[in-house]
PDB file of C-alpha atoms in Angstrom:
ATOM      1  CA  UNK A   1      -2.173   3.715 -19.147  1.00  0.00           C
ATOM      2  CA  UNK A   2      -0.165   2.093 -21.771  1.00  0.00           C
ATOM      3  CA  UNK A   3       2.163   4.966 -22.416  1.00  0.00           C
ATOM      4  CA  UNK A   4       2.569   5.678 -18.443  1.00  0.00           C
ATOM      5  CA  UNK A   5       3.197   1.572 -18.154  1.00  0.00           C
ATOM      6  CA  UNK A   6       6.416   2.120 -20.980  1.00  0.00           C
ATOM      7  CA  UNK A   7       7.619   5.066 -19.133  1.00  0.00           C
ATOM      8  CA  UNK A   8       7.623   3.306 -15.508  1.00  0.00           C
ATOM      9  CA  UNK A   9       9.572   0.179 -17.386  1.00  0.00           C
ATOM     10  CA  UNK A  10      12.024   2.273 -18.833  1.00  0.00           C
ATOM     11  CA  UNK A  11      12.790   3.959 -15.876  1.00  0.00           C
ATOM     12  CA  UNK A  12      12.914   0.217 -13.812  1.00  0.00           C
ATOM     13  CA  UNK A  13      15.546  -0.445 -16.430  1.00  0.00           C
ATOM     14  CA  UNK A  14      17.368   2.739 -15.451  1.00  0.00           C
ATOM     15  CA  UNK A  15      17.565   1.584 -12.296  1.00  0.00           C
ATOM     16  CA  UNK A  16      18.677  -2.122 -13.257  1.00  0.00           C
ATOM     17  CA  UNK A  17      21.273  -0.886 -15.286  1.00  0.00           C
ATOM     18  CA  UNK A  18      22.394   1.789 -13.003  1.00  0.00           C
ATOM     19  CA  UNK A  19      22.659  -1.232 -10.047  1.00  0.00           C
ATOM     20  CA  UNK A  20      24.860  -3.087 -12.627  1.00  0.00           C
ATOM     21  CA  UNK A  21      27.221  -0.934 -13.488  1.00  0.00           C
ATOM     22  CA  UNK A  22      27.599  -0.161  -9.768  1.00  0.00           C
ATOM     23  CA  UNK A  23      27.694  -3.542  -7.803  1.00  0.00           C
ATOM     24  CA  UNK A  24      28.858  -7.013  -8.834  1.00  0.00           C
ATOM     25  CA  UNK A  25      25.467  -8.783 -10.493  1.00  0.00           C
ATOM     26  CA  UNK A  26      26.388 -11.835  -8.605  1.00  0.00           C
ATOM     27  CA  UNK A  27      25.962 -10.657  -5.050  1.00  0.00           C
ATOM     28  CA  UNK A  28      22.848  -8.387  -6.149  1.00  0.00           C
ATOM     29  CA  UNK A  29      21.014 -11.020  -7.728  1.00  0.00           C
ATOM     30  CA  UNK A  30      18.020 -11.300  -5.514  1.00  0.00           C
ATOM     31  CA  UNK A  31      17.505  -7.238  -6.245  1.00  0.00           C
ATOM     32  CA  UNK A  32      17.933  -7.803  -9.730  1.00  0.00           C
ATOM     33  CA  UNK A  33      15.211 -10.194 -10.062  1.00  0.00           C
ATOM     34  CA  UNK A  34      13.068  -8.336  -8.104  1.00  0.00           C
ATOM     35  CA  UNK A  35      13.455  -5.288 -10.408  1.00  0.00           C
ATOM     36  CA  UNK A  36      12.734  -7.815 -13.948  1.00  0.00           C
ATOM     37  CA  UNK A  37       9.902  -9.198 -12.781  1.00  0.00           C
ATOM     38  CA  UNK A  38       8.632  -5.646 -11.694  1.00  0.00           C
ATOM     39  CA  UNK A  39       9.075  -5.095 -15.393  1.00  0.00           C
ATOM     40  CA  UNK A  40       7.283  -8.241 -16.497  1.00  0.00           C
ATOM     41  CA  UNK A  41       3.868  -8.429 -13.826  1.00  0.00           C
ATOM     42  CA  UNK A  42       0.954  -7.471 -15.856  1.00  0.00           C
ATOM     43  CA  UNK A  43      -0.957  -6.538 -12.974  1.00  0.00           C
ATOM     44  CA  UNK A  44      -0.118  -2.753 -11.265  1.00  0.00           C
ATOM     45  CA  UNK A  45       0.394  -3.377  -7.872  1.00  0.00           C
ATOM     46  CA  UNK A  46      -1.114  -0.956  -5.597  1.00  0.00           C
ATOM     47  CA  UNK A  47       0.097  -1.348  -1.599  1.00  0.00           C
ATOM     48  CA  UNK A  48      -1.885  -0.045   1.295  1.00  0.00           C
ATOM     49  CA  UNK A  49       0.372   0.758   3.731  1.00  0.00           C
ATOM     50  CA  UNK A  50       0.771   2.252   7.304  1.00  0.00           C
ATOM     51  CA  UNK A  51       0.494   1.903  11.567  1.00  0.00           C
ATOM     52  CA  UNK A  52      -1.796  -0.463  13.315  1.00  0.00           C
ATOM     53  CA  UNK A  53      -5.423   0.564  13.231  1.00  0.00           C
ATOM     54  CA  UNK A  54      -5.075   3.601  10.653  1.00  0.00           C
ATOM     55  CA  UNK A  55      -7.828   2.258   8.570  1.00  0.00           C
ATOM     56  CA  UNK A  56      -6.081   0.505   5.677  1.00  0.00           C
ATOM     57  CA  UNK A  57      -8.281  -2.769   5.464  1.00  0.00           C
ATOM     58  CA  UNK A  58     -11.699   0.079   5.970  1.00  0.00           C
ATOM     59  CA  UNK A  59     -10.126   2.024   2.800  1.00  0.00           C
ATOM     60  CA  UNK A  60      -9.947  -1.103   0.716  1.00  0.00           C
ATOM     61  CA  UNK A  61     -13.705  -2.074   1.972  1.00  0.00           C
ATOM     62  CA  UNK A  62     -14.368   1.383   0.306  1.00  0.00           C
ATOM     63  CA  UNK A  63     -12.879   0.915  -2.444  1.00  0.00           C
ATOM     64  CA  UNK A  64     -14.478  -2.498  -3.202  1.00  0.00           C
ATOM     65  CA  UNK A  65     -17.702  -1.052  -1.272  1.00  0.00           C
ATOM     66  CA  UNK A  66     -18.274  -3.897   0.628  1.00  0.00           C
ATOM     67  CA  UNK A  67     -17.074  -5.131   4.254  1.00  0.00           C
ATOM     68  CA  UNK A  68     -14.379  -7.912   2.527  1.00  0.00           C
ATOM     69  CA  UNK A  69     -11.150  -7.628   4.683  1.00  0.00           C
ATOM     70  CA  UNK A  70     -12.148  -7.262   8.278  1.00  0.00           C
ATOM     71  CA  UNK A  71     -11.677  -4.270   9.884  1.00  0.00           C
ATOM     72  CA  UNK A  72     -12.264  -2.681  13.488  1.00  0.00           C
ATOM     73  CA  UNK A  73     -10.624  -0.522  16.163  1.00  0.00           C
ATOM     74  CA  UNK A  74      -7.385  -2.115  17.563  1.00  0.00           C
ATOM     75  CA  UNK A  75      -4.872  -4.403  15.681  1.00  0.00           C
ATOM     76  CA  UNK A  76      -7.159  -6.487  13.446  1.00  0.00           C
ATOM     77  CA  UNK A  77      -5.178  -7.885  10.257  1.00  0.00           C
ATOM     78  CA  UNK A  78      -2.819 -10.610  10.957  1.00  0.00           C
ATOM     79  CA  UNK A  79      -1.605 -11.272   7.701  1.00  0.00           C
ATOM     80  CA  UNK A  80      -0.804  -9.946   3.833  1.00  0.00           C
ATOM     81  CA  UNK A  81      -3.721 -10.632   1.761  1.00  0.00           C
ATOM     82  CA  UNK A  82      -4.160  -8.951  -1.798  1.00  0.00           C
ATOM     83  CA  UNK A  83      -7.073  -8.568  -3.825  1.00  0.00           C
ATOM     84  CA  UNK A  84      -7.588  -8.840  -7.346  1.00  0.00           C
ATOM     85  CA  UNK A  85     -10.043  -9.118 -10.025  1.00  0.00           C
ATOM     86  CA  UNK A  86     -11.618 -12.753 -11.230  1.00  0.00           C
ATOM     87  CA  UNK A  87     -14.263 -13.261 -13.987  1.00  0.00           C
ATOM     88  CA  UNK A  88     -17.678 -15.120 -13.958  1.00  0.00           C
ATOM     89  CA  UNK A  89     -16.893 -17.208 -11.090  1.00  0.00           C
ATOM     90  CA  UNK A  90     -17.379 -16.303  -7.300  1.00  0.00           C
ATOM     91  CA  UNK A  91     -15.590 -14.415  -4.749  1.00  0.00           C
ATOM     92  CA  UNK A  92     -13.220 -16.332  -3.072  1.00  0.00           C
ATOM     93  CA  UNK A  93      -9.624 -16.348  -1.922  1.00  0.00           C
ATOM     94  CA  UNK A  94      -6.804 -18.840  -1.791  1.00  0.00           C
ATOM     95  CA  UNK A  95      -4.432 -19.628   0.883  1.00  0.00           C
ATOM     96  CA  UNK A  96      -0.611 -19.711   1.243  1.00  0.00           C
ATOM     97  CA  UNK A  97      -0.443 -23.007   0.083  1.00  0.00           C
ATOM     98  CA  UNK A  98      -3.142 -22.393  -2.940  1.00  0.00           C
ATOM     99  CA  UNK A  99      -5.937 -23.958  -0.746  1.00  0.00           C
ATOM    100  CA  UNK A 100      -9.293 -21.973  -2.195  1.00  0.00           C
ATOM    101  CA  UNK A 101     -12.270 -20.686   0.585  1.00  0.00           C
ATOM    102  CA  UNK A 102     -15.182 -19.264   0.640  1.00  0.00           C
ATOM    103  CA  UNK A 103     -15.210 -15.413   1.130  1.00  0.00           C
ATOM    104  CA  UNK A 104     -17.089 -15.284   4.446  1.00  0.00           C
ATOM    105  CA  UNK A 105     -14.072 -17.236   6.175  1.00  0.00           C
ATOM    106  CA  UNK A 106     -11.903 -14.174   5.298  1.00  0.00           C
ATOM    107  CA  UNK A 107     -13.123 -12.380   8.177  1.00  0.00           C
ATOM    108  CA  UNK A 108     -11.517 -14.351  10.540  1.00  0.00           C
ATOM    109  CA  UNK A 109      -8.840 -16.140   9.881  1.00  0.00           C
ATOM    110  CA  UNK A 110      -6.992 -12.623   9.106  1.00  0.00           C
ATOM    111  CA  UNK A 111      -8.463 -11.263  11.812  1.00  0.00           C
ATOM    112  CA  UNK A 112      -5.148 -10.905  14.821  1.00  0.00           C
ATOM    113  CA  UNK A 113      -8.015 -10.870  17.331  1.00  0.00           C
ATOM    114  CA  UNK A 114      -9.209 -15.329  16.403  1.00  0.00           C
ATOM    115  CA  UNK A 115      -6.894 -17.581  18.106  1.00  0.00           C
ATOM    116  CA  UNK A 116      -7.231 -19.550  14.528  1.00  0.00           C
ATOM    117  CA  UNK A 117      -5.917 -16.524  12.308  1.00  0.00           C
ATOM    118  CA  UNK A 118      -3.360 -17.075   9.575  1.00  0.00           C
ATOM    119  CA  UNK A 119       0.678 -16.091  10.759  1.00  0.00           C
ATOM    120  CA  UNK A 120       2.373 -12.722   9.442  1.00  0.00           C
ATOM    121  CA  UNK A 121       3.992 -14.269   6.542  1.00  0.00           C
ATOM    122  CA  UNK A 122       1.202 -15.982   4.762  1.00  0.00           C
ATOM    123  CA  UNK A 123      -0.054 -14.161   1.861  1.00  0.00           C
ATOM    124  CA  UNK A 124      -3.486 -14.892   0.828  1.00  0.00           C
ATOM    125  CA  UNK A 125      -4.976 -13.908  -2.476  1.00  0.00           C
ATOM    126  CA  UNK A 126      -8.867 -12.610  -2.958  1.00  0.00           C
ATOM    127  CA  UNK A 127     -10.498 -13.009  -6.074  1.00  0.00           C
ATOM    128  CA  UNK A 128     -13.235  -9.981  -6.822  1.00  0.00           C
ATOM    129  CA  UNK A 129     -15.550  -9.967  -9.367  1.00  0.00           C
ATOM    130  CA  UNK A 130     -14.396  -7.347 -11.446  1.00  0.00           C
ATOM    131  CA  UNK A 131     -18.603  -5.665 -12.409  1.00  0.00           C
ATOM    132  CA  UNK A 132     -18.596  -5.460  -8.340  1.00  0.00           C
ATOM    133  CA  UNK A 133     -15.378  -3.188  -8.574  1.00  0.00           C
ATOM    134  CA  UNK A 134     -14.391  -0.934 -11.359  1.00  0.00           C
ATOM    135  CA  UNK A 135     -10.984  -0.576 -10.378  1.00  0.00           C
ATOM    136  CA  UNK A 136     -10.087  -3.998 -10.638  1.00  0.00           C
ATOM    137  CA  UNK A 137     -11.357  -4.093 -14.447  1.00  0.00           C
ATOM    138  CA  UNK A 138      -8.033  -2.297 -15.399  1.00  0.00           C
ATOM    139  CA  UNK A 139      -5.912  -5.426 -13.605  1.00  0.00           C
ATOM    140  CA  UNK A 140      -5.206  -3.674 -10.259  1.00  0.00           C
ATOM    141  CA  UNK A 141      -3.793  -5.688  -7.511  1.00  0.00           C
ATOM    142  CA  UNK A 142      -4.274  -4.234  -4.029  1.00  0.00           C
ATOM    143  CA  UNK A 143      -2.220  -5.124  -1.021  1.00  0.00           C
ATOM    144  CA  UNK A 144      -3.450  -5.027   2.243  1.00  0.00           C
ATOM    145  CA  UNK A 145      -0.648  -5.401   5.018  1.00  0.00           C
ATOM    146  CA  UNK A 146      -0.179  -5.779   8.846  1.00  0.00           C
ATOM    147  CA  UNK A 147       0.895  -2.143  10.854  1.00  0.00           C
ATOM    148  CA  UNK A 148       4.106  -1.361  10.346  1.00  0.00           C
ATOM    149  CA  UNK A 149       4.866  -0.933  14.078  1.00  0.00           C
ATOM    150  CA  UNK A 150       3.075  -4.925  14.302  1.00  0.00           C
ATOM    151  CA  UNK A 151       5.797  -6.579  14.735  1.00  0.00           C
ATOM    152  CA  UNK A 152      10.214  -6.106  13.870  1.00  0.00           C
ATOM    153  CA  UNK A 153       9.497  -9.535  11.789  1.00  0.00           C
ATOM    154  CA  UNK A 154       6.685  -7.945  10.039  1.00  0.00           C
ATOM    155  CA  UNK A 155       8.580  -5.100   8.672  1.00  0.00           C
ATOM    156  CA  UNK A 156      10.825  -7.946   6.913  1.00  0.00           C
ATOM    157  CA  UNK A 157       7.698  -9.158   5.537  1.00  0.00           C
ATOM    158  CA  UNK A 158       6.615  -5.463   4.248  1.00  0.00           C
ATOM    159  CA  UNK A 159      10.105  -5.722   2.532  1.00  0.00           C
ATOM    160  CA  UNK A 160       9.783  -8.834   0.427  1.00  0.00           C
ATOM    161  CA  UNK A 161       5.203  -7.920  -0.140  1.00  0.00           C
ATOM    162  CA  UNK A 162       5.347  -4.275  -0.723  1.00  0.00           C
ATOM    163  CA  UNK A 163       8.615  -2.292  -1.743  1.00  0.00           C
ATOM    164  CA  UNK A 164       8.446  -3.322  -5.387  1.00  0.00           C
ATOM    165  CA  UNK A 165       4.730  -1.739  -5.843  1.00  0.00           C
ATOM    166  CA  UNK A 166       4.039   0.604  -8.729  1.00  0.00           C
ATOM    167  CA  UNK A 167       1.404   2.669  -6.444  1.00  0.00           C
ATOM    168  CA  UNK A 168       2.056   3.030  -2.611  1.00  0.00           C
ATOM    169  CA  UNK A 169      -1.252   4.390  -0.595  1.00  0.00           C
ATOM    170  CA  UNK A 170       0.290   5.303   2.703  1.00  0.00           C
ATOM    171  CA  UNK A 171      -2.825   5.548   5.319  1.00  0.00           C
ATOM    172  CA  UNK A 172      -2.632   8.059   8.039  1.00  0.00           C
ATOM    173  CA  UNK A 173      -4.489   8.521  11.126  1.00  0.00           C
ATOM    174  CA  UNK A 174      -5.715  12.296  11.452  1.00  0.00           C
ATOM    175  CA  UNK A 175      -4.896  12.050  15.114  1.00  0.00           C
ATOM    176  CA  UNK A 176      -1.288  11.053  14.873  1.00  0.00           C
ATOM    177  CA  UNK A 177       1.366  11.745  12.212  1.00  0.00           C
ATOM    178  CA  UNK A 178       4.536  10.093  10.176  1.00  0.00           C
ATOM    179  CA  UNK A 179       6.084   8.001  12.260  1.00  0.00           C
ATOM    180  CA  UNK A 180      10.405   6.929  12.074  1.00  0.00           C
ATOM    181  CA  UNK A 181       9.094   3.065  10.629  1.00  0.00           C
ATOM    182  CA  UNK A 182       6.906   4.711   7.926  1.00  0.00           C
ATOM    183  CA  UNK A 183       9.709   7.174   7.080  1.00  0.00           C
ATOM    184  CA  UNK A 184      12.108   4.648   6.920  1.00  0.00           C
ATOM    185  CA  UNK A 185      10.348   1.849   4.643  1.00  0.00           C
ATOM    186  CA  UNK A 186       9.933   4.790   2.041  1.00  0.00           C
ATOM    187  CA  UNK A 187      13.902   5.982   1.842  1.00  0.00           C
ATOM    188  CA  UNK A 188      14.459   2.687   1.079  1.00  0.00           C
ATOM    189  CA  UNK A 189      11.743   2.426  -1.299  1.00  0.00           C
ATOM    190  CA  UNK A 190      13.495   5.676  -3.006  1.00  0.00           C
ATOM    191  CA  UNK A 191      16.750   3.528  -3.158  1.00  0.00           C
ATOM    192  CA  UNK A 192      15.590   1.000  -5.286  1.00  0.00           C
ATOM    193  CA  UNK A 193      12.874   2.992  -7.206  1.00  0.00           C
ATOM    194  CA  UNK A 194      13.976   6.349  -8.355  1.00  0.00           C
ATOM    195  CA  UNK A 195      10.399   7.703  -7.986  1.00  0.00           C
ATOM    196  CA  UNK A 196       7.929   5.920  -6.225  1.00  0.00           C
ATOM    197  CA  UNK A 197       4.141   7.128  -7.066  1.00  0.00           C
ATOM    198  CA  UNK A 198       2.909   8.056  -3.187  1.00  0.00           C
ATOM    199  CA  UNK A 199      -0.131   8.771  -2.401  1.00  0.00           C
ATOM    200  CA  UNK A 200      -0.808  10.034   1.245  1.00  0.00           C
ATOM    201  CA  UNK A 201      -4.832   9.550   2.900  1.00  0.00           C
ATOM    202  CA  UNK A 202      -5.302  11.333   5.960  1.00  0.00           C
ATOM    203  CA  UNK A 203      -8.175   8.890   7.500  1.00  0.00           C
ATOM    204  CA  UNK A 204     -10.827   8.863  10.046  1.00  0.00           C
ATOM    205  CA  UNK A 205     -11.563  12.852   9.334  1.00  0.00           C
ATOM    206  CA  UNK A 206     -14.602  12.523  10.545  1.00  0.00           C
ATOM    207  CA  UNK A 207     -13.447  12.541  14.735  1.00  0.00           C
ATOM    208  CA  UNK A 208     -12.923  16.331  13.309  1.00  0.00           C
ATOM    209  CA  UNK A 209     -16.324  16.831  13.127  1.00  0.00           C
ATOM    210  CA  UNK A 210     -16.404  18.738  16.216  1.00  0.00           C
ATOM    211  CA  UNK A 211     -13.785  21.367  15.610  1.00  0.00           C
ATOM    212  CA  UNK A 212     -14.451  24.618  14.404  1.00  0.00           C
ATOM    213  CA  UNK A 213     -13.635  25.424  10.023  1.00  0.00           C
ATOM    214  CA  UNK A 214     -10.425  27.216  11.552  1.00  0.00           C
ATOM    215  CA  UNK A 215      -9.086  24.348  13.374  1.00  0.00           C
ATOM    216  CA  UNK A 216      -9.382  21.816  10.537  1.00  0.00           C
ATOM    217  CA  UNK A 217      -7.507  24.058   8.140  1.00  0.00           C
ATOM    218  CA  UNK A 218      -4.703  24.617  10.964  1.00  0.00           C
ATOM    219  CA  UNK A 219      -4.573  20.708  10.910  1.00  0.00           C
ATOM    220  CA  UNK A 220      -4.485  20.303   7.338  1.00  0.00           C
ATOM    221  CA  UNK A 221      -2.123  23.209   6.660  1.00  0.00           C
ATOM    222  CA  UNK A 222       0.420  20.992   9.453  1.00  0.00           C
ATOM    223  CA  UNK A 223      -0.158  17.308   7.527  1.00  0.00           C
ATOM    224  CA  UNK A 224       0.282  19.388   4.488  1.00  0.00           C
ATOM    225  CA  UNK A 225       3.285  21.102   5.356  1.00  0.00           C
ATOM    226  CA  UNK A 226       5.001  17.947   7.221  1.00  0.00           C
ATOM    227  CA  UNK A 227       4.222  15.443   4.563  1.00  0.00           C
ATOM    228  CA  UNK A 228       5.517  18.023   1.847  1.00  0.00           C
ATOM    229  CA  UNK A 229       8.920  18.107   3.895  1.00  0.00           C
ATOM    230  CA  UNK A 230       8.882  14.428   3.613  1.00  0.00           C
ATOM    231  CA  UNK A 231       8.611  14.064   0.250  1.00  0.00           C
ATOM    232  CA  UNK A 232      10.579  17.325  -0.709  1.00  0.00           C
ATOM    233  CA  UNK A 233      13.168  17.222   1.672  1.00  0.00           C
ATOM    234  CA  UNK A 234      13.819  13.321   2.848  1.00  0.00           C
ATOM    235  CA  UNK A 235      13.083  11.828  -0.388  1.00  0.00           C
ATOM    236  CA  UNK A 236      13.931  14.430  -2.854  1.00  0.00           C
ATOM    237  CA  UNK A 237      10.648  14.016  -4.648  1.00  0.00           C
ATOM    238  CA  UNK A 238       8.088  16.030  -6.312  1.00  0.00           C
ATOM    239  CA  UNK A 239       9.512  19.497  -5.814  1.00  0.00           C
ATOM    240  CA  UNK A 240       7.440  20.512  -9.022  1.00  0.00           C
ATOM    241  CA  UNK A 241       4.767  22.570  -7.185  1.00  0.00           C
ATOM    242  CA  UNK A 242       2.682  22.726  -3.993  1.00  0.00           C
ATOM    243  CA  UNK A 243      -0.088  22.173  -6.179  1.00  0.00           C
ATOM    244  CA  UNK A 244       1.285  18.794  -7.476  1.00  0.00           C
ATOM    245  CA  UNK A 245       1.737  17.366  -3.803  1.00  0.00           C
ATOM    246  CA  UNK A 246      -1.895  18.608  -3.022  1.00  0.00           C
ATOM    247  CA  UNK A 247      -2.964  16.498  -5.542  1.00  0.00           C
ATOM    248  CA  UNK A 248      -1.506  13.171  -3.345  1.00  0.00           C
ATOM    249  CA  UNK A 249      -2.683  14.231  -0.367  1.00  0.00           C
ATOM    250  CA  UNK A 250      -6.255  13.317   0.761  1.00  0.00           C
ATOM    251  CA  UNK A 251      -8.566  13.945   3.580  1.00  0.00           C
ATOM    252  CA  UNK A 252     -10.993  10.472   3.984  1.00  0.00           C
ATOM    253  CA  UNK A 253     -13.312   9.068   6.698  1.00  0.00           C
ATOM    254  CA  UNK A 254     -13.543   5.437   4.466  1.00  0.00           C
ATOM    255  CA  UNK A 255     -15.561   4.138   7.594  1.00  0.00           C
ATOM    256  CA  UNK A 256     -18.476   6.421   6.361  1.00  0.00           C
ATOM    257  CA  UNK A 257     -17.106   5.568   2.686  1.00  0.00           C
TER     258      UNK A 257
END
């Protein structure tokens, strides 16, 4: 982890000094301090990102393997909330303005469907217990965020909580496929990062139950193939080996999780 950690912060300082030599520092300030204090969090930020109702919240509930952020059919989170790891004290989470509440009040006031929920821009922070979760024992910071398609103020939003993460987890829905918001977010991702560590779930497998073994390959050889011509094509990333992109790519029901 260390020696991965050195490598990403040399290559964020590739970037910086790249942007320098190429724009006037004054005008690109904002960007630049963006990119230092990528360098300088000590927590990797890992963003789950995608459309309405693909099942990011339900993946992070998996993750953590309890029912924390809520999560149902339809447009249900209303807000950015992240989640991190806390030590011998209880779960709990603190609003925008640092305001701390009890965990069970997270269900709804980030719920879009209370009348009471917090606004798209508020950022609220949940503090784990780290024995509950052993992710977050290695400082791991997961975002949750609004659907991209939510709102044309949200995707501002998405700019300023998620384009600076060290891991992106874009979440699918095995019914639908990349859509031109998703594609877009991650071109300019590529523009400030020079390569961004994607990895792609393909959720809510399960409604595939029903099809025959022939029919499920078909559908995974067409994610595979589109979201390789993403990556390969659109981004100009990992063009090592089909193997390598199989290795990002993941079929998940994290309802049944």
């Amino acid at each position: 982890n260390n020696f991965k950690r050195d490598i990403d912060e040399v290559t964020y300082l590739m970037n910086i000094i790249e942007k320098i030599s190429e724009f006037n520092v004054e005008n690109n300030s904002k960007e630049l301090e963006k990119n230092l204090n990528m360098i300088n969090r000590k927590n990797m930020k890992c963003v789950s990102f995608g459309k309405t109702s693909n099942g990011k919240s339900a993946v992070i509930n998996a993750l953590l393997g309890e029912k924390v952020l809520p999560s149902s059919k339809g447009r249900t989170t209303s807000c950015f909330v992240s989640v991190e790891g806390c030590n011998n004290i209880d779960e709990h989470f603190t609003d925008s303005v640092g305001q701390s509440h009890e965990i069970q009040q997270l269900q709804s006031l980030t719920n879009e469907q209370q009348k009471d929920s917090y606004q798209i821009n508020d950022l609220l922070r949940v503090y784990w217990p780290r024995h509950k979760c052993r992710l977050l024992e290695n400082d791991l910071e997961i975002f949750d965020s609004p659907g991209v398609d939510y709102t044309k103020e949200n995707n501002e939003w998405i700019d300023k909580y998620c384009e600076d993460a060290d891991v992106f987890v874009l979440v699918l829905d095995c019914t639908s496929t990349l859509n031109q918001s998703e594609r877009d977010f991650f071109m300019k991702v590529k523009r400030k990062i020079a390569t961004p560590n994607i990895i792609v779930l393909i959720n809510k497998w399960d409604t595939t139950d029903d099809d025959s073994e022939d029919e499920k390959e078909e559908l995974r050889k067409q994610y595979f193939e589109t979201i390789c011509g993403f990556f390969k094509s659109d981004l100009q990333l990992y063009k090592e080996t089909d193997l390598f992109l199989s290795e990002r790519i993941y079929f998940i029901s994290a309802i049944l999780a």
